Tab-separated table of C-alpha atoms and ligand atoms in Angstrom:
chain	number	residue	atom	x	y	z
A	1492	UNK	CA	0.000	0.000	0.000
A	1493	UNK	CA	1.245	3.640	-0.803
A	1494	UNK	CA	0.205	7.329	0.467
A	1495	UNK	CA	1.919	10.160	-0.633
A	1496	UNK	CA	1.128	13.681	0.893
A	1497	UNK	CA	2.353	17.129	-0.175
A	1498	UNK	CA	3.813	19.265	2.948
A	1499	UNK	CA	3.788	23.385	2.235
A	1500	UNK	CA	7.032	25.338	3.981
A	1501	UNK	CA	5.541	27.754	6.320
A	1502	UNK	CA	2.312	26.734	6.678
A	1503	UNK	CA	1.400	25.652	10.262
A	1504	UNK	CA	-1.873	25.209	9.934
A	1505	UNK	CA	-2.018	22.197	7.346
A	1506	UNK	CA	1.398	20.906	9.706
A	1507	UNK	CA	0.075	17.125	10.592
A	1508	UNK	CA	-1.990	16.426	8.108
A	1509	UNK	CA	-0.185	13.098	6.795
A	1510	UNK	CA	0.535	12.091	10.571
A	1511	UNK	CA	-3.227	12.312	11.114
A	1512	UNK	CA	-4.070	10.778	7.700
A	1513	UNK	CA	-1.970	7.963	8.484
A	1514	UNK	CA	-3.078	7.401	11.969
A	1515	UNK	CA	-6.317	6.852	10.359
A	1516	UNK	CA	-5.028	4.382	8.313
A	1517	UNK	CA	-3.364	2.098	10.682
A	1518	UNK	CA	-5.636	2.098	12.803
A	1519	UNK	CA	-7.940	0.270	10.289
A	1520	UNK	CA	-5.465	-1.941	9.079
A	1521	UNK	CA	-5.392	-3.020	13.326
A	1522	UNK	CA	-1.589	-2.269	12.984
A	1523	UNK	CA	-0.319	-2.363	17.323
A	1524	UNK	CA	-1.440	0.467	18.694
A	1525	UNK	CA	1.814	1.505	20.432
A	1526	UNK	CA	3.358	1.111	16.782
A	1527	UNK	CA	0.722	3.219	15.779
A	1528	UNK	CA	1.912	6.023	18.055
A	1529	UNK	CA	5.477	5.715	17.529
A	1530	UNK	CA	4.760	6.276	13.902
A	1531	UNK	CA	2.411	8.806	14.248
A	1532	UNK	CA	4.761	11.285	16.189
A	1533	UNK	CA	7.805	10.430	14.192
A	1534	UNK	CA	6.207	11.156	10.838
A	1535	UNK	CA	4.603	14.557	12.767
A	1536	UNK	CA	7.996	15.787	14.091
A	1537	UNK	CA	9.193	15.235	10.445
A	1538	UNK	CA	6.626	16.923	8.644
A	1539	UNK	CA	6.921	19.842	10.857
A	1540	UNK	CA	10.388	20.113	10.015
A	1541	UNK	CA	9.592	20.762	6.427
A	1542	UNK	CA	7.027	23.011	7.581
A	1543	UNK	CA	9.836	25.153	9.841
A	1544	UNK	CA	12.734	24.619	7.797
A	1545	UNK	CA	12.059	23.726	4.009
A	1546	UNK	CA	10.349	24.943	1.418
A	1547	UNK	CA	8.189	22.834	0.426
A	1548	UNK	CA	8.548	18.466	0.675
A	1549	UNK	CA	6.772	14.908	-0.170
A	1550	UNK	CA	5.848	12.617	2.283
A	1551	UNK	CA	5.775	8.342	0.595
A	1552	UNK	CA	4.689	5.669	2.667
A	1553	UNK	CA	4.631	2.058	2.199
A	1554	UNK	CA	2.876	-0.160	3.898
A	1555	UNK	CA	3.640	-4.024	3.648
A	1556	UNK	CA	3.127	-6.878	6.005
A	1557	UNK	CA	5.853	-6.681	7.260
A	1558	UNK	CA	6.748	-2.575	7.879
A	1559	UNK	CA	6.187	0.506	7.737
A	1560	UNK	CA	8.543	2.839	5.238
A	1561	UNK	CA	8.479	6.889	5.515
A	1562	UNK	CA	10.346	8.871	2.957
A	1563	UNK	CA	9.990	12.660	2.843
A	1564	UNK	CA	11.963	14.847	0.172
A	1565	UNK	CA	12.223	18.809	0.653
A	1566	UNK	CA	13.573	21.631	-1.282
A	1567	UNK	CA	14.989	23.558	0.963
A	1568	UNK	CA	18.693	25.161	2.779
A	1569	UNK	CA	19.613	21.613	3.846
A	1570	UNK	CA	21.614	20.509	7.126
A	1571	UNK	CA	25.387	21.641	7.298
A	1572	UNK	CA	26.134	19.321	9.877
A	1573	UNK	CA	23.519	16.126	10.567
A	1574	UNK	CA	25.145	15.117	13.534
A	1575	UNK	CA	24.790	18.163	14.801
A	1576	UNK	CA	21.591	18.974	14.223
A	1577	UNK	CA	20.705	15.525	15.755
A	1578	UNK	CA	21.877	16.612	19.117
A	1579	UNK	CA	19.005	17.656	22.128
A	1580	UNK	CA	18.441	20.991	22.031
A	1581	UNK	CA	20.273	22.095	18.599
A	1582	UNK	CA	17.644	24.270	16.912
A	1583	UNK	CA	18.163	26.926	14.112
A	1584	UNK	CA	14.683	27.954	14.725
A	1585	UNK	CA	13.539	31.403	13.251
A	1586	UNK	CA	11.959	33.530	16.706
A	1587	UNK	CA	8.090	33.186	15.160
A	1588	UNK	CA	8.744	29.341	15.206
A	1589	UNK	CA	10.015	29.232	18.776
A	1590	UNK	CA	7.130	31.414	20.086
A	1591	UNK	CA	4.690	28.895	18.731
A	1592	UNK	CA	6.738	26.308	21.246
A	1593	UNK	CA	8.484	24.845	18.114
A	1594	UNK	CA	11.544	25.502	18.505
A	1595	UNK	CA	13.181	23.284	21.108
A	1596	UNK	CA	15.162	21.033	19.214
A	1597	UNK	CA	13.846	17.773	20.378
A	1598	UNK	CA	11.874	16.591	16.565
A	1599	UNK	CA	14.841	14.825	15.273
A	1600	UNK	CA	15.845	13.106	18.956
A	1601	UNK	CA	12.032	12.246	19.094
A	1602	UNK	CA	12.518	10.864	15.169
A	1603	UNK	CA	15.398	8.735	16.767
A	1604	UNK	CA	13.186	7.080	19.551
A	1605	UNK	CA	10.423	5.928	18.017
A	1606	UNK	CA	11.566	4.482	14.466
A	1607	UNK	CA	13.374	1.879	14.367
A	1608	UNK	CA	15.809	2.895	11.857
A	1609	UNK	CA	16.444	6.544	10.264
A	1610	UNK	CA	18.616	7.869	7.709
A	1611	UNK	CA	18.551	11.193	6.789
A	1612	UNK	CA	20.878	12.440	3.986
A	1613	UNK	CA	21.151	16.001	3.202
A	1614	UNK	CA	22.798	18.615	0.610
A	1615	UNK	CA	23.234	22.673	1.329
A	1616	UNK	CA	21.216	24.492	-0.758
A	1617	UNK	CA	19.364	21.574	-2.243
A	1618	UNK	CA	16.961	19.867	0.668
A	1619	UNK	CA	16.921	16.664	2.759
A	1620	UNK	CA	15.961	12.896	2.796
A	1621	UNK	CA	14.409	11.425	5.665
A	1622	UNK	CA	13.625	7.574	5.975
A	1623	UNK	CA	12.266	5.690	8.397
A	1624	UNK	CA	11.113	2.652	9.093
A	1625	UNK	CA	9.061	0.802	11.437
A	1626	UNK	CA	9.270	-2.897	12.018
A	1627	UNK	CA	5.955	-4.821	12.362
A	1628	UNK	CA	6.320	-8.314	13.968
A	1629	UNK	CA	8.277	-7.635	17.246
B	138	UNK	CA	-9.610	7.878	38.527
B	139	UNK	CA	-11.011	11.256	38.156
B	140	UNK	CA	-12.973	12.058	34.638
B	141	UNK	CA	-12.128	15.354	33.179
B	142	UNK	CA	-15.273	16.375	34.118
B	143	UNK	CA	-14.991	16.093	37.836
B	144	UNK	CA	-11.239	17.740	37.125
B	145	UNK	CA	-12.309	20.720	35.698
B	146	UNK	CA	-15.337	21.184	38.348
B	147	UNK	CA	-12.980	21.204	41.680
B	148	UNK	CA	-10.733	23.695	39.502
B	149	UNK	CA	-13.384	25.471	38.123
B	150	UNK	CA	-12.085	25.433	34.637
B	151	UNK	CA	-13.310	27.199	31.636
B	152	UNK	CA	-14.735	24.969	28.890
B	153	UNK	CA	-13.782	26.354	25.343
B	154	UNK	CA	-14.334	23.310	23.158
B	155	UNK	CA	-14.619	19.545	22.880
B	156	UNK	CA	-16.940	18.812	25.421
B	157	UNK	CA	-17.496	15.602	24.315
B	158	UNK	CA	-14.366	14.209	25.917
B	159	UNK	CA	-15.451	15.248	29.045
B	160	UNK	CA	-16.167	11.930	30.073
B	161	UNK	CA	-12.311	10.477	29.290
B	162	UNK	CA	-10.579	9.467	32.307
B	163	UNK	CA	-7.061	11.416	33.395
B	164	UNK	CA	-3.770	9.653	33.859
B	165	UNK	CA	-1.495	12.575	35.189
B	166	UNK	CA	-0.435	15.544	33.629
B	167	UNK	CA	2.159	17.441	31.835
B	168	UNK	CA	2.995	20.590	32.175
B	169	UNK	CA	5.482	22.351	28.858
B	170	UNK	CA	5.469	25.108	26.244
B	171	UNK	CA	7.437	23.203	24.040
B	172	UNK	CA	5.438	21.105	20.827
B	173	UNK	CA	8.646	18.730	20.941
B	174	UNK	CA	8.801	17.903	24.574
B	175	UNK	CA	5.471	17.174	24.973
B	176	UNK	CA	5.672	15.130	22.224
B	177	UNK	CA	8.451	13.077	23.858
B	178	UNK	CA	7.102	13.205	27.515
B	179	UNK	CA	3.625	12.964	27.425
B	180	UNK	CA	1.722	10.117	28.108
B	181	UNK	CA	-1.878	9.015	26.749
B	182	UNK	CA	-4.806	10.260	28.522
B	183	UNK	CA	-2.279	13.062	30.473
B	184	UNK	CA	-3.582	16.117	31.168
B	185	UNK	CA	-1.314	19.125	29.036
B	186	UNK	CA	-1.046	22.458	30.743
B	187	UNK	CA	0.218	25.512	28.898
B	188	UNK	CA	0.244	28.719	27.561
B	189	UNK	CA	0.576	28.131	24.157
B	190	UNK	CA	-3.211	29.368	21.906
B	191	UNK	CA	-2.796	27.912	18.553
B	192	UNK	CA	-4.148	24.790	16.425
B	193	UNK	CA	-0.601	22.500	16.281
B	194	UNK	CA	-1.284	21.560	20.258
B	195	UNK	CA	-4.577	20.069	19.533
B	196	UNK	CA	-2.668	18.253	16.146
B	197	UNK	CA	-0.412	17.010	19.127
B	198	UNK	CA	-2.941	16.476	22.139
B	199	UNK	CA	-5.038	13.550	19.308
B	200	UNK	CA	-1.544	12.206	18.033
B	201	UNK	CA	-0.645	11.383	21.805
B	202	UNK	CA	-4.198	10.883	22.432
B	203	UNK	CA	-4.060	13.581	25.748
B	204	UNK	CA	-7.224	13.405	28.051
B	205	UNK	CA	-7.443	17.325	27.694
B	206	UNK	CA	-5.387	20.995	27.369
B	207	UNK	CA	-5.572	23.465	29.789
B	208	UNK	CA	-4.701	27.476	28.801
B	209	UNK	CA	-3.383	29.222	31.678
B	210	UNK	CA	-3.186	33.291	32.524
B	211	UNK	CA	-6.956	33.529	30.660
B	212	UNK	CA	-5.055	32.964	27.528
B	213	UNK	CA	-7.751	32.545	24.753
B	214	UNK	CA	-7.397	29.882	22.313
B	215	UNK	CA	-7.416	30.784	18.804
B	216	UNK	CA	-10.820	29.734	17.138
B	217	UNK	CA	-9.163	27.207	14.819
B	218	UNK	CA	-7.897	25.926	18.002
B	219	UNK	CA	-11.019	25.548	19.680
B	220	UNK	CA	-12.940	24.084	16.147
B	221	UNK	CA	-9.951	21.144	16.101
B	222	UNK	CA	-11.035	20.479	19.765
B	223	UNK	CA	-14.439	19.613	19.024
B	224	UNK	CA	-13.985	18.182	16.235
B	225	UNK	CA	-11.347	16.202	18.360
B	226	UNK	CA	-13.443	15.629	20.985
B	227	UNK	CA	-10.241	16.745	23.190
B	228	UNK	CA	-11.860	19.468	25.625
B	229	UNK	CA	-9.906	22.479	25.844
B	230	UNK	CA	-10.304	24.857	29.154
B	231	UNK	CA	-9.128	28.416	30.440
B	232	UNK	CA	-8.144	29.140	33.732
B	233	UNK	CA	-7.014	32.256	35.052
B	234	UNK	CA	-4.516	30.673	37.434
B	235	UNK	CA	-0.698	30.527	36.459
B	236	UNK	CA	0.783	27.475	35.072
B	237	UNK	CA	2.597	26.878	38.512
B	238	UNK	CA	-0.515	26.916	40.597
B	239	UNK	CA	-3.048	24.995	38.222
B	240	UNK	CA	0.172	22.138	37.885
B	241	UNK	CA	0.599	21.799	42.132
B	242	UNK	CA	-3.544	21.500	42.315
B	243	UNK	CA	-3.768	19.210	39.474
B	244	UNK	CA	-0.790	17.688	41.024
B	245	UNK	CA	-2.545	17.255	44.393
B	246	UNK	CA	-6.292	16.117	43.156
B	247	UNK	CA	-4.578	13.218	41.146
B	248	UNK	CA	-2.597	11.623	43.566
B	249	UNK	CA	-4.821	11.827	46.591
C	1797	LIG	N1	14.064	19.273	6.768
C	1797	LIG	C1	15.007	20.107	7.255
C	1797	LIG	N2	15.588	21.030	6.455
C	1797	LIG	C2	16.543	21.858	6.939
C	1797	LIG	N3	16.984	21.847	8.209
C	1797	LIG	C3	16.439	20.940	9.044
C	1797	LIG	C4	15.434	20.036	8.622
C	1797	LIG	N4	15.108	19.249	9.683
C	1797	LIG	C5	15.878	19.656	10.711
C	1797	LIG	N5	16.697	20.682	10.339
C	1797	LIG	C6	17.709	21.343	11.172
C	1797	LIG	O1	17.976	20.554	12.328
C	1797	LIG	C7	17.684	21.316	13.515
C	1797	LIG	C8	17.192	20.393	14.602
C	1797	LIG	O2	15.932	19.815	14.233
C	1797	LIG	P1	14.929	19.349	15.373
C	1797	LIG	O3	13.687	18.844	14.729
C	1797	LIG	O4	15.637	18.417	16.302
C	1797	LIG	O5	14.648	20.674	16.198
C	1797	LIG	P2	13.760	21.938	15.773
C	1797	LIG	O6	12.902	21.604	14.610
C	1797	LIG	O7	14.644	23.111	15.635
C	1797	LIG	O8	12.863	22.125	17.085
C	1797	LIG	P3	11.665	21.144	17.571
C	1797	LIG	O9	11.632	19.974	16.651
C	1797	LIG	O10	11.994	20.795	18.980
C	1797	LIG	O11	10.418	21.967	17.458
C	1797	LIG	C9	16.712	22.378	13.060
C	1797	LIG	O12	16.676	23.500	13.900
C	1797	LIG	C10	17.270	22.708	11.666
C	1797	LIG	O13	18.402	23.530	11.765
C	1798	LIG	MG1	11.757	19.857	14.601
């Protein structure tokens, strides 16, 4: 099975939309419900980094039997330094963002914990790859 | 377990929206301004105190399935705010009490 949602940079209000979408989704399909919510919040925390950071990005997911694969692609400045940026608390954040509690640099640490694998690959100037995936049968 | 109901009657909370939920049993609380650390910390059916007014918190309060918000200082939530709720059926409420006081009574109605 595959979804694929458009995120808009700068545009809060639509922010969530796939993670809701697909919450929707698994539920029906009976998918664990604590998988459900580890997927849910990963995907949001991603999504709203195209939203605060990007330009504009693509969300893909496939669903098999056996897992659950997120891929989103953005235009947009890119990350310098991943490692970095994966630290708690590291957040380039513009002041508007922050004052709407984003901001805090926790999304990519909270990416971390609940996939079970991620891989993000990024170039300046040109945007960044996020995958993740979520294992099924555990 | 308290409902959210009997919650917001000893506090004497301010129902904006949602009030469908009101029934949903509470679980404990959390109490943070910050979208990401909520989203780490909080724990289904928790109560969320804060200050912030806008329609990502309610995006948050269904994806962590929170019992309910709660706006401190007579903040007013922003109308798209308060249309997610019911639509939600996560109640939102206003109190005029600062976030440290509404957190210790909260604090001290739930574990009793
Ligand atoms: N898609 C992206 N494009 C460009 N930069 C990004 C992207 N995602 C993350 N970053 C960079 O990595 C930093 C850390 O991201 P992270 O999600 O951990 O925190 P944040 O978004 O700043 O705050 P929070 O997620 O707590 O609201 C960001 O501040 C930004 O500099
Ligand atoms: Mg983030």
């Amino acid at each position: 099975m595959e979804f694929e949602f458009i995120v808009e940079g700068g545009n809060f209000i639509k922010a969530g939309t796939a993670s809701s979408q697909l919450k929707k989704i698994l539920k029906q399909l009976n998918v664990d419900p604590k998988v459900v919510k580890r997927v849910v919040v990963a995907l949001y925390e991603a999504e709203v980094n195209i939203v605060a950071h990007a330009y504009s990005g693509v969300v893909q997911i496939t669903i098999s039997t056996e897992s659950i694969n997120i891929r989103l692609v953005d235009e947009g400045p890119g990350i310098p330094d991943i490692n970095l940026a994966m630290q708690t608390g590291y957040s380039t954040a513009s002041s508007e963002v922050r004052e709407m509690g984003f901001g805090a640099g926790m999304g990519l640490p909270n990416m971390k914990n609940n996939s079970d694998v991620l891989n993000i690959t990024s170039e300046v100037g040109k945007g960044t790859i996020v995958e993740m995936s979520f294992f099924l049968n555990q | 377990m308290m409902t959210i109901k009997e919650l917001s009657e000893k506090l004497n909370l301010k129902l904006s929206g949602g009030a469908e939920g009101l029934t949903n049993e509470i679980t404990g609380g959390y109490t943070s301004d910050l979208l990401s650390d909520v989203i780490g910390h909080a724990e289904q059916g928790n109560v969320w105190i804060t200050l912030q007014t806008h329609k990502n918190v309610m995006a948050i309060a269904s994806l962590k399935e929170l019992a309910c918000v709660i706006i401190v200082n007579d903040l007013e939530p922003s109308e798209d705010m308060i249309s997610q709720s019911n639509e939600e059926n996560i109640p939102v409420f206003v109190t005029s009490e600062s976030t440290f006081e509404i957190t210790g009574k909260i604090y001290n109605l739930i574990n009793k």
